[in-house]
Tab-separated table of C-alpha atoms and ligand atoms in Angstrom:
chain	number	residue	atom	x	y	z
R	15	MET	CA	-35.797	-23.433	-29.409
R	16	ILE	CA	-36.644	-21.041	-32.208
R	17	THR	CA	-34.457	-18.181	-33.432
R	18	ASP	CA	-33.827	-15.098	-31.337
R	19	VAL	CA	-36.693	-12.949	-32.582
R	20	PHE	CA	-36.032	-10.457	-29.793
R	21	CYS	CA	-32.589	-9.550	-31.190
R	22	LYS	CA	-34.324	-9.016	-34.530
R	23	ILE	CA	-36.860	-6.700	-32.886
R	24	LEU	CA	-34.080	-4.800	-31.062
R	25	LYS	CA	-32.167	-4.364	-34.354
R	26	GLY	CA	-35.304	-3.106	-36.126
R	27	GLU	CA	-35.379	-6.149	-38.421
R	28	LEU	CA	-38.771	-7.317	-37.118
R	29	LYS	CA	-41.775	-5.199	-36.205
R	30	ALA	CA	-43.161	-5.290	-32.680
R	31	ASP	CA	-45.506	-3.311	-30.500
R	32	VAL	CA	-42.943	-1.576	-28.288
R	33	VAL	CA	-44.503	0.075	-25.218
R	34	TYR	CA	-41.310	1.134	-23.391
R	35	LYS	CA	-37.658	1.669	-24.280
R	36	ASP	CA	-34.568	2.780	-22.418
R	37	ASN	CA	-30.838	2.106	-22.874
R	38	ASP	CA	-31.037	-1.257	-21.075
R	39	PHE	CA	-34.543	-2.621	-21.687
R	40	TRP	CA	-37.313	-2.694	-24.269
R	41	VAL	CA	-40.821	-3.808	-23.373
R	42	VAL	CA	-42.985	-5.290	-26.132
R	43	LYS	CA	-46.492	-6.735	-26.267
R	44	ASP	CA	-46.426	-10.522	-26.535
R	45	ILE	CA	-47.570	-11.610	-29.989
R	46	ASN	CA	-49.653	-14.436	-28.456
R	47	PRO	CA	-51.030	-12.894	-25.233
R	48	GLN	CA	-51.991	-15.255	-22.403
R	49	ALA	CA	-53.776	-12.490	-20.448
R	50	PRO	CA	-55.359	-9.123	-21.301
R	51	ILE	CA	-51.960	-7.538	-20.560
R	52	HIS	CA	-48.963	-9.651	-21.574
R	53	LEU	CA	-45.709	-7.777	-21.901
R	54	LEU	CA	-42.148	-8.992	-22.370
R	55	ILE	CA	-39.316	-7.150	-20.622
R	56	ILE	CA	-36.262	-7.685	-22.801
R	57	PRO	CA	-32.671	-6.649	-22.033
R	58	VAL	CA	-31.051	-4.841	-24.959
R	59	LYS	CA	-27.787	-6.632	-24.239
R	60	HIS	CA	-28.063	-10.205	-25.424
R	61	PHE	CA	-28.166	-12.954	-22.824
R	62	THR	CA	-29.391	-16.304	-24.029
R	63	SER	CA	-30.527	-17.338	-20.576
R	64	LEU	CA	-30.286	-16.628	-16.865
R	65	GLU	CA	-27.262	-18.995	-16.847
R	66	ASP	CA	-25.591	-16.852	-19.471
R	67	PHE	CA	-26.515	-13.693	-17.537
R	68	MET	CA	-24.895	-14.987	-14.324
R	69	GLU	CA	-21.577	-15.527	-16.065
R	70	GLY	CA	-20.967	-11.852	-16.778
R	71	ASP	CA	-20.704	-8.713	-14.689
R	72	ASN	CA	-24.121	-7.279	-15.204
R	73	ASN	CA	-24.194	-4.536	-12.623
R	74	GLY	CA	-27.651	-5.086	-11.202
R	75	LEU	CA	-29.231	-5.160	-14.659
R	76	LEU	CA	-31.842	-7.727	-13.662
R	77	GLY	CA	-32.826	-5.581	-10.676
R	78	LYS	CA	-33.332	-2.751	-13.126
R	79	GLY	CA	-35.547	-5.113	-15.142
R	80	LEU	CA	-37.839	-5.364	-12.104
R	81	VAL	CA	-37.912	-1.587	-11.837
R	82	VAL	CA	-38.942	-1.457	-15.509
R	83	ALA	CA	-41.613	-4.132	-14.857
R	84	HIS	CA	-43.029	-2.004	-12.046
R	85	LYS	CA	-42.992	1.069	-14.292
R	86	VAL	CA	-44.800	-0.565	-17.219
R	87	ALA	CA	-47.321	-2.238	-14.868
R	88	HIS	CA	-48.226	1.274	-13.705
R	89	GLN	CA	-48.225	2.512	-17.294
R	90	ALA	CA	-50.635	-0.291	-18.256
R	91	GLY	CA	-52.894	0.522	-15.290
R	92	ILE	CA	-52.602	-2.925	-13.665
R	93	ALA	CA	-50.261	-2.178	-10.746
R	94	GLU	CA	-53.020	-1.676	-8.189
R	95	LYS	CA	-54.873	-4.939	-8.891
R	96	GLY	CA	-51.652	-6.896	-9.375
R	97	TYR	CA	-49.829	-8.944	-11.947
R	98	ARG	CA	-47.430	-11.850	-12.330
R	99	LEU	CA	-43.799	-11.895	-13.460
R	100	ILE	CA	-42.385	-15.091	-14.991
R	101	ILE	CA	-39.013	-16.159	-16.409
R	102	ASN	CA	-39.020	-19.434	-18.331
R	103	GLU	CA	-35.664	-21.140	-18.379
R	104	GLY	CA	-34.533	-24.051	-20.553
R	105	GLU	CA	-36.405	-27.038	-21.866
R	106	HIS	CA	-38.325	-27.904	-18.695
R	107	GLY	CA	-39.104	-24.230	-18.085
R	108	GLY	CA	-40.658	-24.047	-21.542
R	109	LYS	CA	-38.368	-21.311	-22.871
R	110	MET	CA	-38.981	-20.732	-26.572
R	111	VAL	CA	-37.009	-17.604	-27.448
R	112	PRO	CA	-33.261	-17.822	-26.597
R	113	HIS	CA	-32.958	-14.267	-25.281
R	114	LEU	CA	-33.462	-13.626	-21.547
R	115	HIS	CA	-36.846	-11.984	-20.907
R	116	ILE	CA	-39.411	-11.473	-18.178
R	117	HIS	CA	-43.110	-12.030	-18.860
R	118	LEU	CA	-45.499	-9.572	-17.197
R	119	LEU	CA	-49.091	-10.837	-17.132
R	120	GLY	CA	-52.171	-9.163	-15.755
R	121	GLY	CA	-55.403	-7.371	-16.492
R	122	LYS	CA	-57.526	-10.144	-14.940
R	123	ARG	CA	-57.402	-12.453	-11.927
R	124	LEU	CA	-54.872	-15.077	-13.006
R	125	GLY	CA	-55.264	-18.765	-12.200
R	126	PRO	CA	-54.059	-19.956	-8.792
R	127	LYS	CA	-51.478	-22.317	-10.278
R	128	LEU	CA	-48.222	-21.614	-12.054
R	129	VAL	CA	-47.675	-25.263	-12.895
R	130	LYS	CA	-49.856	-27.559	-14.978
Y	214	AMP	P1	-40.700	-18.041	-23.643
Y	214	AMP	O1	-41.467	-19.311	-23.733
Y	214	AMP	O2	-40.514	-17.561	-22.246
Y	214	AMP	O3	-39.425	-18.079	-24.441
Y	214	AMP	O4	-41.641	-16.956	-24.297
Y	214	AMP	C1	-41.479	-16.385	-25.558
Y	214	AMP	C2	-42.661	-15.481	-25.802
Y	214	AMP	O5	-42.349	-14.667	-26.917
Y	214	AMP	C3	-43.959	-16.195	-26.125
Y	214	AMP	O6	-44.958	-15.820	-25.177
Y	214	AMP	C4	-44.297	-15.755	-27.514
Y	214	AMP	O7	-45.669	-15.573	-27.729
Y	214	AMP	C5	-43.518	-14.449	-27.627
Y	214	AMP	N1	-43.141	-14.047	-28.988
Y	214	AMP	C6	-42.605	-14.831	-29.947
Y	214	AMP	N2	-42.348	-14.116	-31.053
Y	214	AMP	C7	-42.736	-12.823	-30.781
Y	214	AMP	C8	-42.718	-11.615	-31.506
Y	214	AMP	N3	-42.278	-11.560	-32.770
Y	214	AMP	N4	-43.195	-10.499	-30.921
Y	214	AMP	C9	-43.681	-10.536	-29.641
Y	214	AMP	N5	-43.713	-11.667	-28.886
Y	214	AMP	C10	-43.233	-12.791	-29.455
């Protein structure tokens, strides 16, 4: 895993293209987009992983993350045609940045397979 660049973005130490912000989530454009729209929904509170997230009392925060995903999909104009949400977890899941995040991909018809 690489360093937690998302904490750096949230602290203002690293520039990013932020498309949405509230007290609980920021949404940034992925630096290496895999689709015409590729956004990352990032909780402001640091959780390394979904495992880490489950250990605390997080008051429906992940549910709110889905509400934010829905909101930014509308904002990006891709809600009607559809999109895909992905969470990569751990080594086999291909997680690179150790800060829980949801990928939102869309803007074209995505491939039929999630797994290569
Ligand atoms: P994951 O494999 O789920 O950990 O995905 C991490 C994602 O973060 C990848 O799609 C990267 O392209 C993206 N990423 C890495 N560094 C940055 C950055 N500085 N700003 C925006 N996205 C980034």
